[in-house]
XYZ file of C-alpha atoms in Angstrom:
719
model
C 0.426 -0.047 -0.076
C 1.097 3.268 -0.862
C 0.043 6.903 1.174
C 0.603 10.207 -0.316
C 2.215 12.773 2.506
C 1.644 16.216 1.597
C 5.085 18.381 2.196
C 4.603 20.928 5.128
C 1.349 19.929 6.743
C 2.429 17.696 9.776
C 4.215 18.068 12.698
C 7.887 16.879 13.158
C 6.744 13.946 15.685
C 3.861 13.058 13.148
C 6.330 12.356 10.239
C 8.534 10.763 12.932
C 5.819 8.461 13.632
C 5.563 7.235 9.625
C 9.145 7.045 9.032
C 9.582 4.881 12.269
C 7.224 2.335 10.924
C 7.231 2.566 7.308
C 9.860 0.329 5.044
C 9.930 3.145 2.012
C 10.103 6.767 2.697
C 10.489 8.907 -0.464
C 10.501 12.635 -1.332
C 9.095 13.100 -4.520
C 9.550 16.322 -6.413
C 7.977 17.931 -10.189
C 9.946 21.055 -11.193
C 9.762 22.319 -14.742
C 9.305 18.852 -16.359
C 11.556 16.959 -14.271
C 10.800 14.619 -11.897
C 13.236 13.527 -8.972
C 12.759 11.139 -6.029
C 14.951 10.757 -2.996
C 14.676 8.253 -0.767
C 14.487 9.044 2.883
C 14.127 5.603 4.157
C 14.595 2.070 2.879
C 14.262 -0.749 4.819
C 16.904 -3.413 5.206
C 18.329 -1.965 1.851
C 21.588 -0.032 0.866
C 23.897 1.241 -1.475
C 26.352 4.025 -1.736
C 24.251 6.111 -4.104
C 20.696 4.804 -2.404
C 19.817 8.066 -0.799
C 21.364 10.289 -3.222
C 18.555 12.468 -5.114
C 17.575 10.547 -8.503
C 16.303 12.253 -11.796
C 13.318 10.140 -14.087
C 14.287 9.563 -17.450
C 10.914 9.560 -19.093
C 12.554 7.770 -22.337
C 14.296 4.928 -20.925
C 12.067 4.585 -17.393
C 15.316 4.707 -15.635
C 16.233 6.763 -12.169
C 19.830 8.093 -12.159
C 21.470 9.247 -8.917
C 22.660 12.800 -9.091
C 26.597 11.957 -8.572
C 27.751 15.433 -10.378
C 28.295 18.719 -8.782
C 26.173 20.677 -11.561
C 23.189 18.664 -11.649
C 22.976 18.330 -8.055
C 23.430 21.962 -7.581
C 20.149 22.425 -10.153
C 18.118 19.965 -7.898
C 18.612 21.350 -5.100
C 17.865 24.836 -6.533
C 14.583 23.393 -8.027
C 13.546 21.845 -4.115
C 14.581 24.633 -2.567
C 11.693 27.045 -5.034
C 9.399 24.377 -3.693
C 10.202 24.105 -0.030
C 11.299 27.709 1.323
C 7.715 28.813 1.672
C 6.474 25.570 3.343
C 5.907 26.004 7.208
C 5.895 22.696 9.233
C 4.298 22.648 12.542
C 5.912 22.855 15.905
C 3.966 23.888 19.233
C 5.796 26.724 21.348
C 6.099 30.501 21.573
C 8.592 30.846 19.463
C 6.922 29.425 16.676
C 3.796 31.166 17.233
C 5.345 34.152 17.170
C 6.939 33.225 13.435
C 3.417 31.902 12.834
C 1.638 35.098 13.742
C 4.225 36.720 11.705
C 3.666 34.842 8.688
C 0.074 35.594 8.728
C 0.519 39.254 9.031
C 2.986 39.019 6.073
C 0.285 37.418 3.747
C -2.088 39.969 4.940
C 0.298 42.545 4.107
C -0.005 43.546 7.742
C 3.556 43.218 9.005
C 5.256 45.876 10.775
C 8.889 47.142 10.797
C 9.186 46.608 14.442
C 8.483 42.778 13.946
C 10.788 42.418 11.204
C 13.483 44.277 13.286
C 12.549 41.702 15.926
C 12.447 38.493 13.539
C 16.046 39.730 12.466
C 17.290 40.465 15.923
C 16.237 37.228 17.749
C 18.037 35.011 14.775
C 20.812 36.800 13.272
C 23.379 39.145 14.799
C 24.151 41.533 17.666
C 26.130 43.659 15.759
C 24.181 47.112 14.749
C 27.082 46.924 11.834
C 25.668 43.860 10.424
C 22.290 45.056 11.611
C 22.230 47.587 8.922
C 23.031 45.631 6.049
C 20.630 42.971 6.816
C 18.106 45.783 6.865
C 19.054 46.849 3.178
C 19.282 43.119 1.632
C 16.988 40.734 3.519
C 13.015 40.701 3.068
C 10.912 39.041 5.575
C 10.402 35.823 3.405
C 14.368 35.371 4.319
C 13.727 35.167 7.705
C 11.032 32.722 7.624
C 13.224 30.492 5.115
C 15.842 30.524 7.985
C 13.558 29.323 10.647
C 12.015 26.740 8.498
C 15.571 25.520 8.574
C 16.340 25.912 11.713
C 16.876 23.183 14.484
C 15.787 24.612 17.824
C 15.550 28.176 18.839
C 18.060 30.872 19.352
C 20.564 32.973 16.960
C 22.358 31.231 13.763
C 25.500 33.193 15.349
C 28.409 34.906 13.181
C 29.387 32.251 10.018
C 25.864 31.174 8.977
C 24.764 35.167 9.354
C 28.179 36.374 7.278
C 27.627 33.711 5.029
C 23.752 34.431 4.332
C 24.321 38.072 4.057
C 27.441 37.851 1.323
C 24.959 36.000 -1.116
C 22.135 38.483 -0.470
C 24.837 41.166 -1.439
C 26.293 39.246 -4.437
C 22.720 38.671 -5.448
C 21.452 42.057 -5.475
C 24.773 43.764 -6.416
C 26.101 41.883 -9.039
C 23.084 40.056 -11.156
C 25.189 39.065 -14.136
C 27.153 36.454 -12.081
C 23.584 34.644 -10.690
C 23.857 31.918 -13.440
C 27.247 31.466 -11.969
C 26.671 30.917 -8.082
C 25.419 27.646 -6.428
C 22.084 28.105 -4.276
C 22.895 27.388 -0.706
C 20.525 24.484 1.347
C 22.037 24.623 4.736
C 20.413 24.290 7.996
C 21.185 25.873 11.135
C 21.313 24.755 14.831
C 20.126 27.493 16.971
C 22.405 28.693 19.895
C 19.776 27.637 22.345
C 20.386 24.075 21.945
C 24.125 24.518 23.106
C 22.441 25.560 26.302
C 19.605 23.104 26.363
C 22.519 20.571 25.440
C 24.381 21.912 28.906
C 21.503 21.635 31.239
C 20.107 18.167 29.759
C 23.518 16.881 30.587
C 23.766 18.513 34.071
C 27.074 20.540 32.697
C 25.702 23.707 33.959
C 27.626 24.302 37.267
C 30.805 23.224 35.524
C 29.978 26.002 33.203
C 29.204 28.703 35.525
C 32.606 27.372 37.417
C 34.398 28.181 34.124
C 32.980 31.736 33.735
C 34.810 32.585 36.688
C 38.826 33.828 37.206
C 39.905 30.712 38.526
C 38.461 28.179 36.758
C 38.480 29.553 33.093
C 41.194 27.044 32.292
C 40.983 24.578 34.838
C 37.266 24.086 34.749
C 37.153 24.252 30.836
C 38.954 20.223 30.873
C 36.123 19.107 32.666
C 33.182 20.591 30.885
C 35.102 19.458 27.427
C 34.794 15.816 28.476
C 31.310 16.266 29.728
C 30.099 17.724 26.657
C 31.665 15.464 24.772
C 30.105 12.566 26.318
C 26.589 13.937 26.522
C 23.358 12.738 24.990
C 20.618 15.125 22.931
C 16.846 15.466 24.068
C 14.665 13.320 21.620
C 12.952 16.434 20.435
C 16.165 17.708 19.306
C 17.317 14.303 17.616
C 13.801 14.081 15.585
C 14.598 17.617 14.038
C 18.747 16.056 13.250
C 16.507 13.346 11.979
C 14.769 15.527 9.548
C 17.735 17.550 8.745
C 19.471 14.283 7.338
C 16.661 12.753 5.764
C 16.552 16.300 3.628
C 20.246 15.517 3.113
C 20.023 12.266 2.287
C 23.396 10.367 1.386
C 25.125 14.191 0.602
C 28.018 14.717 2.524
C 27.603 17.362 4.495
C 30.029 19.622 7.065
C 29.141 20.576 10.728
C 30.599 24.036 11.196
C 31.001 26.293 14.203
C 29.097 29.412 14.193
C 29.412 31.040 17.557
C 27.740 34.470 18.519
C 31.020 36.192 18.539
C 32.708 34.848 15.588
C 33.327 36.355 12.163
C 32.654 39.694 13.740
C 34.273 43.091 13.158
C 37.715 42.032 14.958
C 36.974 38.780 16.114
C 37.321 36.118 13.463
C 38.127 33.254 15.253
C 40.165 31.627 12.338
C 40.229 28.297 13.141
C 39.500 28.588 16.724
C 36.538 26.416 16.656
C 35.871 22.437 14.997
C 34.277 21.953 11.516
C 33.827 18.549 10.648
C 33.134 16.453 7.800
C 29.916 13.525 8.136
C 30.551 11.595 4.535
C 26.653 10.999 5.737
C 26.943 7.154 4.691
C 24.674 4.127 5.896
C 21.090 3.788 7.117
C 19.419 6.593 9.114
C 20.554 5.821 11.992
C 24.131 5.540 11.531
C 24.387 8.870 9.965
C 22.352 10.344 12.803
C 25.306 8.845 15.257
C 27.917 10.509 13.258
C 26.131 13.539 12.877
C 25.767 13.620 16.789
C 28.908 12.978 17.288
C 30.148 15.782 14.964
C 28.088 18.049 16.708
C 29.444 17.708 20.364
C 32.863 17.827 18.562
C 32.393 21.628 17.539
C 30.295 22.312 20.973
C 33.249 20.897 23.138
C 35.814 22.994 20.676
C 34.482 26.036 22.607
C 36.701 24.760 25.527
C 40.266 24.071 23.414
C 43.009 26.442 25.133
C 43.235 28.233 21.900
C 39.938 29.697 21.821
C 39.675 30.340 25.462
C 43.389 32.153 24.918
C 41.862 34.137 22.215
C 38.881 35.243 24.097
C 40.584 36.352 27.059
C 43.239 38.387 24.821
C 40.237 40.148 23.469
C 38.568 40.531 26.557
C 36.130 38.346 25.825
C 36.244 35.825 28.483
C 32.957 36.804 30.479
C 30.747 37.899 27.159
C 28.162 35.253 26.197
C 29.696 32.536 23.516
C 26.844 30.328 22.584
C 27.859 28.373 19.781
C 25.130 28.013 17.128
C 26.086 25.664 14.251
C 25.684 25.672 10.323
C 25.303 22.748 8.683
C 26.088 22.673 4.921
C 26.184 20.331 2.170
C 29.930 19.462 0.673
C 29.610 21.053 -2.587
C 31.186 18.872 -5.256
C 31.226 15.903 -7.170
C 31.318 11.900 -6.403
C 34.350 9.905 -8.312
C 33.869 6.379 -6.122
C 35.034 5.967 -3.752
C 36.106 9.852 -3.505
C 34.020 13.054 -3.327
C 35.413 16.385 -3.162
C 35.123 19.781 -4.883
C 36.997 20.659 -7.930
C 38.748 23.470 -6.445
C 38.530 25.525 -3.500
C 39.808 28.303 -1.383
C 39.623 31.544 0.236
C 39.682 35.246 -1.065
C 40.987 38.361 0.543
C 39.388 41.782 -0.948
C 43.006 43.230 0.305
C 46.062 41.481 0.647
C 48.516 42.865 3.333
C 51.328 40.804 2.098
C 52.379 41.377 -1.577
C 53.610 38.318 -2.694
C 54.763 39.668 -6.132
C 56.431 42.944 -6.160
C 54.210 44.263 -9.328
C 50.766 43.260 -7.782
C 47.868 45.702 -6.255
C 47.299 44.580 -3.132
C 44.037 46.554 -3.141
C 42.539 44.170 -6.081
C 42.480 41.352 -3.645
C 43.738 37.756 -3.772
C 42.957 34.369 -3.701
C 44.288 31.064 -2.141
C 43.109 28.283 -4.414
C 43.683 24.179 -4.147
C 42.108 21.382 -6.084
C 39.875 18.990 -3.850
C 38.588 20.341 -0.283
C 39.162 23.384 0.835
C 41.315 22.939 4.123
C 44.535 22.966 2.114
C 43.982 26.230 1.789
C 43.743 27.454 5.240
C 46.025 24.945 7.017
C 49.933 24.963 6.571
C 50.370 21.291 5.636
C 53.904 19.335 4.542
C 55.072 19.934 0.893
C 51.832 21.541 0.128
C 51.792 25.036 -1.742
C 48.193 26.454 -3.014
C 48.214 28.732 -6.153
C 48.159 32.381 -5.356
C 46.156 34.430 -7.314
C 46.317 38.180 -7.569
C 43.210 39.189 -9.040
C 44.709 42.342 -10.324
C 46.733 39.944 -12.920
C 45.237 36.849 -12.417
C 47.470 34.634 -15.028
C 50.888 36.146 -13.541
C 53.697 33.621 -11.833
C 55.907 34.135 -9.379
C 58.478 32.169 -11.429
C 57.579 30.771 -14.988
C 59.463 27.667 -15.014
C 57.532 24.692 -14.816
C 59.764 23.037 -12.376
C 59.901 25.321 -9.754
C 56.316 25.694 -10.327
C 56.014 22.127 -9.953
C 57.867 21.920 -6.687
C 55.981 24.572 -4.730
C 52.913 23.449 -5.650
C 50.012 21.409 -3.951
C 50.823 17.569 -4.370
C 48.393 16.302 -2.192
C 44.595 16.499 -1.911
C 41.966 16.908 0.678
C 38.839 14.361 -0.170
C 35.738 12.654 1.297
C 36.520 8.647 1.068
C 32.878 7.487 1.227
C 33.696 3.736 1.091
C 36.265 4.491 4.606
C 33.752 7.440 5.522
C 36.646 9.483 6.529
C 38.466 12.612 5.715
C 41.791 11.426 3.649
C 44.389 12.918 2.012
C 45.820 11.562 -1.196
C 48.065 11.946 -3.449
C 46.705 13.851 -7.033
C 48.039 11.278 -9.402
C 45.908 8.592 -7.725
C 42.692 11.015 -8.436
C 43.727 11.718 -12.077
C 42.382 8.590 -13.203
C 38.755 9.055 -11.959
C 38.484 12.444 -13.104
C 37.133 13.667 -16.437
C 39.284 15.156 -18.616
C 37.495 18.478 -18.667
C 38.385 18.563 -15.297
C 42.435 17.484 -15.772
C 42.663 20.094 -18.281
C 41.299 22.704 -16.186
C 43.079 22.398 -13.172
C 46.369 20.149 -13.876
C 49.726 21.905 -15.854
C 52.451 19.790 -17.989
C 55.721 19.876 -16.216
C 56.970 20.813 -19.786
C 60.671 20.820 -18.339
C 60.669 17.466 -16.584
C 59.227 15.952 -19.401
C 61.595 17.121 -22.091
C 64.230 15.732 -19.548
C 62.415 12.491 -19.920
C 62.811 12.625 -23.669
C 66.265 13.030 -23.762
C 66.829 9.939 -22.161
C 64.102 8.207 -24.583
C 61.404 8.156 -22.447
C 57.920 9.841 -23.512
C 56.296 10.402 -20.206
C 53.156 13.012 -19.236
C 54.146 14.835 -15.660
C 51.449 16.947 -14.427
C 50.851 19.443 -11.306
C 48.333 21.233 -10.082
C 48.578 24.617 -11.319
C 45.028 25.754 -11.751
C 45.722 27.366 -14.872
C 42.909 26.753 -16.561
C 40.888 28.340 -13.713
C 43.357 31.674 -13.490
C 42.852 31.898 -17.133
C 38.744 32.021 -17.097
C 38.167 35.750 -17.250
C 34.597 35.299 -16.201
C 35.559 33.108 -13.368
C 38.449 36.257 -12.394
C 36.022 38.817 -13.163
C 33.582 37.271 -11.146
C 35.620 36.886 -7.974
C 37.181 40.278 -8.183
C 33.981 41.942 -8.424
C 32.599 39.808 -5.688
C 35.273 40.760 -2.916
C 35.417 45.066 -4.031
C 31.678 44.568 -3.851
C 31.394 43.175 -0.393
C 34.187 45.168 0.873
C 32.185 48.257 -0.253
C 29.027 47.361 1.314
C 31.018 46.592 4.378
C 33.097 49.446 4.233
C 35.529 47.138 5.497
C 38.179 44.442 4.036
C 36.741 40.880 3.885
C 37.711 37.187 3.326
C 35.255 34.550 1.874
C 35.611 30.637 1.729
C 34.474 29.444 -1.913
C 34.470 25.782 -3.881
C 34.455 25.718 -7.441
C 32.608 22.777 -9.547
C 33.571 22.812 -13.304
C 31.001 21.767 -15.980
C 32.075 19.677 -19.291
C 31.244 22.939 -21.483
C 33.634 25.480 -19.823
C 30.856 25.991 -17.132
C 31.572 26.472 -13.508
C 29.508 26.923 -10.679
C 30.711 28.629 -7.568
C 29.705 28.255 -3.903
C 30.051 30.826 -1.576
C 30.843 29.291 2.295
C 31.755 32.295 4.435
C 32.429 35.948 4.626
C 33.832 38.052 7.350
C 35.600 41.180 8.125
C 39.021 40.795 7.464
C 41.706 42.433 10.171
C 44.186 43.727 8.308
C 47.460 45.638 8.870
C 47.407 49.743 9.258
C 50.327 50.340 7.534
C 49.985 54.322 6.738
C 52.531 55.272 10.255
C 55.448 57.051 8.986
C 58.656 55.176 10.182
C 62.139 56.560 9.703
C 64.689 53.729 8.867
C 67.606 54.299 10.804
C 70.997 54.944 8.533
C 73.170 51.431 9.294
C 76.887 52.098 9.789
C 77.799 49.164 11.635
C 77.234 45.767 10.626
C 78.224 44.259 13.630
C 75.410 45.770 15.706
C 72.517 44.633 13.403
C 70.526 41.330 14.313
C 69.126 41.059 10.701
C 68.264 43.283 8.067
C 65.282 42.278 5.482
C 63.473 43.532 2.880
C 60.158 42.450 1.109
C 59.370 39.380 3.527
C 57.811 40.996 6.360
C 54.244 41.061 7.109
C 52.592 43.709 9.670
C 51.725 47.647 10.447
C 54.884 50.061 9.950
C 56.598 50.251 14.049
C 59.811 51.764 15.954
C 59.510 49.590 18.852
C 62.198 48.524 21.694
C 62.943 44.696 22.209
C 63.488 43.592 25.660
C 63.476 39.693 25.180
C 64.871 37.654 22.187
C 64.115 34.074 22.392
C 66.521 31.672 19.826
C 65.762 28.358 18.820
C 69.095 27.115 17.530
C 68.111 25.255 14.141
C 71.332 22.875 14.296
C 70.071 21.584 17.792
C 66.484 21.697 16.879
C 67.371 19.301 13.473
C 69.330 16.963 15.612
C 66.778 16.880 18.472
C 64.782 13.673 18.719
C 61.991 13.678 16.396
C 59.366 12.440 18.719
C 60.116 15.011 21.715
C 60.353 18.153 19.052
C 56.690 18.818 20.303
C 58.398 19.539 23.695
C 59.996 22.591 22.375
C 56.739 24.388 21.588
C 55.925 23.597 25.184
C 59.040 25.412 26.281
C 57.745 28.440 24.178
C 54.522 28.326 25.111
C 56.067 28.714 28.746
C 58.068 31.505 27.934
C 55.007 33.103 26.438
C 53.112 32.745 29.851
C 56.041 33.774 31.502
C 56.271 36.927 30.359
C 52.330 37.716 29.917
C 51.768 40.211 32.141
C 55.146 41.643 32.250
C 54.605 44.424 29.247
C 58.465 43.464 28.175
C 58.365 43.325 24.189
C 59.264 39.697 23.074
C 60.927 38.584 19.704
C 61.081 34.918 18.435
C 63.185 33.856 16.232
C 62.537 30.115 15.497
C 63.579 27.479 12.449
C 61.297 26.932 9.341
C 57.727 27.184 9.584
C 55.377 28.066 12.658
C 51.988 26.470 13.347
C 52.733 23.338 11.483
C 51.573 20.113 12.682
C 54.733 18.397 11.352
C 57.872 19.198 13.561
C 60.335 18.297 10.578
C 59.090 21.490 8.799
C 59.728 23.526 12.183
C 58.388 24.093 15.848
C 54.758 23.028 16.103
C 53.615 25.903 18.079
C 49.562 26.822 18.365
C 48.924 30.558 18.395
C 48.302 30.757 22.339
C 51.918 29.377 22.701
C 53.345 32.736 20.656
C 50.051 35.244 21.676
C 52.314 37.367 23.810
C 55.130 37.665 21.524
C 55.890 40.853 18.874
C 57.668 39.534 16.655
C 58.433 36.346 15.125
C 60.949 35.290 13.054
C 60.734 32.205 11.062
C 64.575 31.832 9.925
C 65.611 29.663 6.841
C 68.517 26.927 7.502
C 68.480 25.067 4.442
C 71.248 22.431 5.660
C 68.294 20.826 7.706
C 65.680 21.700 5.188
C 64.089 24.589 7.257
C 62.381 27.040 5.070
C 60.116 29.787 6.470
C 56.643 30.080 4.106
C 54.548 32.993 3.798
C 51.532 31.751 3.391
C 49.372 34.650 3.997
C 45.465 33.683 4.526
C 46.081 30.523 6.556
C 44.926 30.721 10.231
C 48.064 31.449 11.938
C 48.257 34.000 9.766
C 45.090 35.957 10.709
C 45.768 35.094 13.956
C 49.120 37.172 13.932
C 47.393 39.968 11.841
C 44.213 40.080 14.293
C 47.150 40.380 17.470
C 49.250 43.048 15.220
C 52.398 40.627 15.632
C 55.024 41.263 13.274
C 55.922 38.218 11.062
C 59.196 38.441 9.576
C 60.693 35.609 7.197
C 64.451 35.340 7.046
C 65.153 33.882 3.999
C 68.810 32.890 2.720
C 68.273 35.026 -0.676
C 67.858 38.439 -1.695
C 65.461 39.296 0.718
C 67.817 38.667 3.978
C 70.473 41.749 3.859
C 72.025 40.955 6.857
C 71.430 38.310 9.982
C 73.868 37.934 12.900
C 72.381 35.478 15.424
C 75.854 34.528 16.708
C 75.659 38.478 17.768
C 73.317 37.607 21.026
C 75.640 34.619 22.373
C 78.844 37.080 22.048
C 76.855 39.904 24.250
C 73.900 38.490 26.420
C 73.507 35.608 28.928
C 71.096 33.088 28.356
C 68.249 32.774 30.966
C 66.476 29.392 30.080
C 68.351 27.868 32.955
C 67.558 30.935 35.709
C 63.844 30.905 34.458
C 63.298 27.148 34.236
C 65.240 25.252 36.012
C 64.065 21.678 34.856
C 64.558 22.615 31.067
C 68.332 23.578 31.959
C 69.369 20.718 29.483
C 68.019 22.277 26.851
C 70.026 25.597 27.189
C 72.330 24.337 23.673
C 68.973 24.697 21.794
C 66.648 27.345 23.381
C 67.963 30.533 24.288
C 66.320 33.329 26.119
C 68.021 36.518 26.158
C 67.160 39.874 28.043
C 68.857 42.703 25.581
C 69.459 46.371 26.311
C 69.344 49.111 23.810
C 67.416 46.757 21.088
C 64.996 48.677 18.465
C 62.914 47.011 15.994
C 62.202 49.016 12.872
C 59.495 48.170 10.265
C 58.105 50.032 7.197
C 55.055 48.418 5.962
C 55.087 50.618 2.129
C 58.733 49.961 2.084
C 58.467 46.071 3.306
C 61.831 46.846 5.141
C 62.776 45.515 8.562
C 65.821 46.248 10.643
C 66.333 45.214 14.539
C 69.691 46.691 15.847
C 71.514 47.384 19.032
C 72.495 50.990 19.881
C 75.177 50.430 22.667
């Protein structure tokens, strides 16, 4: 027997009871002569594509799963038009307010005050964002958001920024609408976070954690309780509704706290985001989804997040965690799922990675696969940097150099293993259509020529993305989007995006995030000293620094010897990061100005590339210098746009890269040992055995000069 159920006419509990007892539950859509079917429940049956949306082919009578990003995007456009106006029945005061407001809208009696109240209770507390929302949002937009919410409360900063940016682009740049992938996100309201804490007896621990003494000490206990909690059944039913909507499309659970992505407080990388491959039957998917939500909730108690809030004087402010649940945009190439390309964009670039670039025109970090490679500092992988005033320009034209400093591995979702995975791009190539490879992969002609000279005919590729950077429509769109958002925000912005490619040169961009970008204010005039004595210079470099202009004394210099660090056992290298953190904490309230000299990259997860410090372990330093040491393979990486670099910019920490090339005009670390005494043993006697590797110098008459416009930095002593 088959029973039709009209969508949006029944309460959650009614649909939940039907779904619990029926053997088969299907969602059916008819839109512009297309018929789509999406299974929501199939009893005792499973396949990797079973719960994906299917399109009916009338010529053959077949139902074909939508496995590619372009067709899936069109499907979600269709059902969004059908579903957004549907209100499902819920019985509480929150929904009675929205139901009454909707009735007034239909009757033409909805007042401005009621519109503002909807904005204030679900969108934002930021006055600047509220003004933009007033301009670009209509009443229907608030009801669309409410219909996609789990629970009550606000949707948080990340969700608000994403929605606002999309409305701005849609209104101000209509010519690009055909290249914009629609969003079909869901929102877990901020009240659910507090409900979860109360339901799991965490509230007293939460109160203790909000005190000065318990701020860090109680956080560990609260985090453990959050990770092991249980959701109320009514929330779980709404989670099921969310999951049945997405079917087997992979999703990502992202933090969207009330304070996040606001003006001056990006919280970049401070909270977790968790991919859910979303495979298996509904209860299996529900269990994985709940685990992901708990991970994001628990990340509010991570030391880096706590330190970030403390530094900005927000430790006492209400930090409820809302969540943004997004469908992962991409295509399915069994067993892997990924967007063809992704990345981050900036309307203004603080760091000029090419001398001739116009930083005010914006820049992109572009990668193949999931966008995690664009924001994390990973081993041996480099995103494509695109200056939007000259998008096809290259740092160097020879293909061997570009091959070496390119992306060698892709982040993808393995839907069979149900996990995020890093794979070599060569392993993905046989699975990809030719048009994708032609757009994103480049030939290494120099290496191919070298092979031919030896009688070997072999094609060598690397991820260069020249097909995208050479697509004038794509680069013009990204340039216009960033410029428009900056104009409306009256502030530089950064965005996250994905790109899916079509066979005929078509492309679709999905805008996932937008937030105000904290930038260096470099208009301060600094007169650099006239250098007369090289012996008094610690370092002098040009074209390899990032930060606002400054002239300031240096009181403490911490130096990590690259040779000693290289020879330190690999398994214990993270201990060096902990000692740096101890030094950072020791001088926290001293008002002394600290400078760190460290080999290779900071913030890397790979100790062989540098000291794996977190931002919380260097947050009180005023200047960070990454030092090249080719004998051990240590190399700075000017990865502007990564989470670590965004932290440095927000904290107004000067970054300096001391390469072994023309940018480094002078570097004399031996000067410190010659004139000053290492204080490590006196400060931390338990770590005295590491004095040969870690030096802490209290220096006299040291001055640091940095000119933003000239990109020149000098640290010297005036004896």
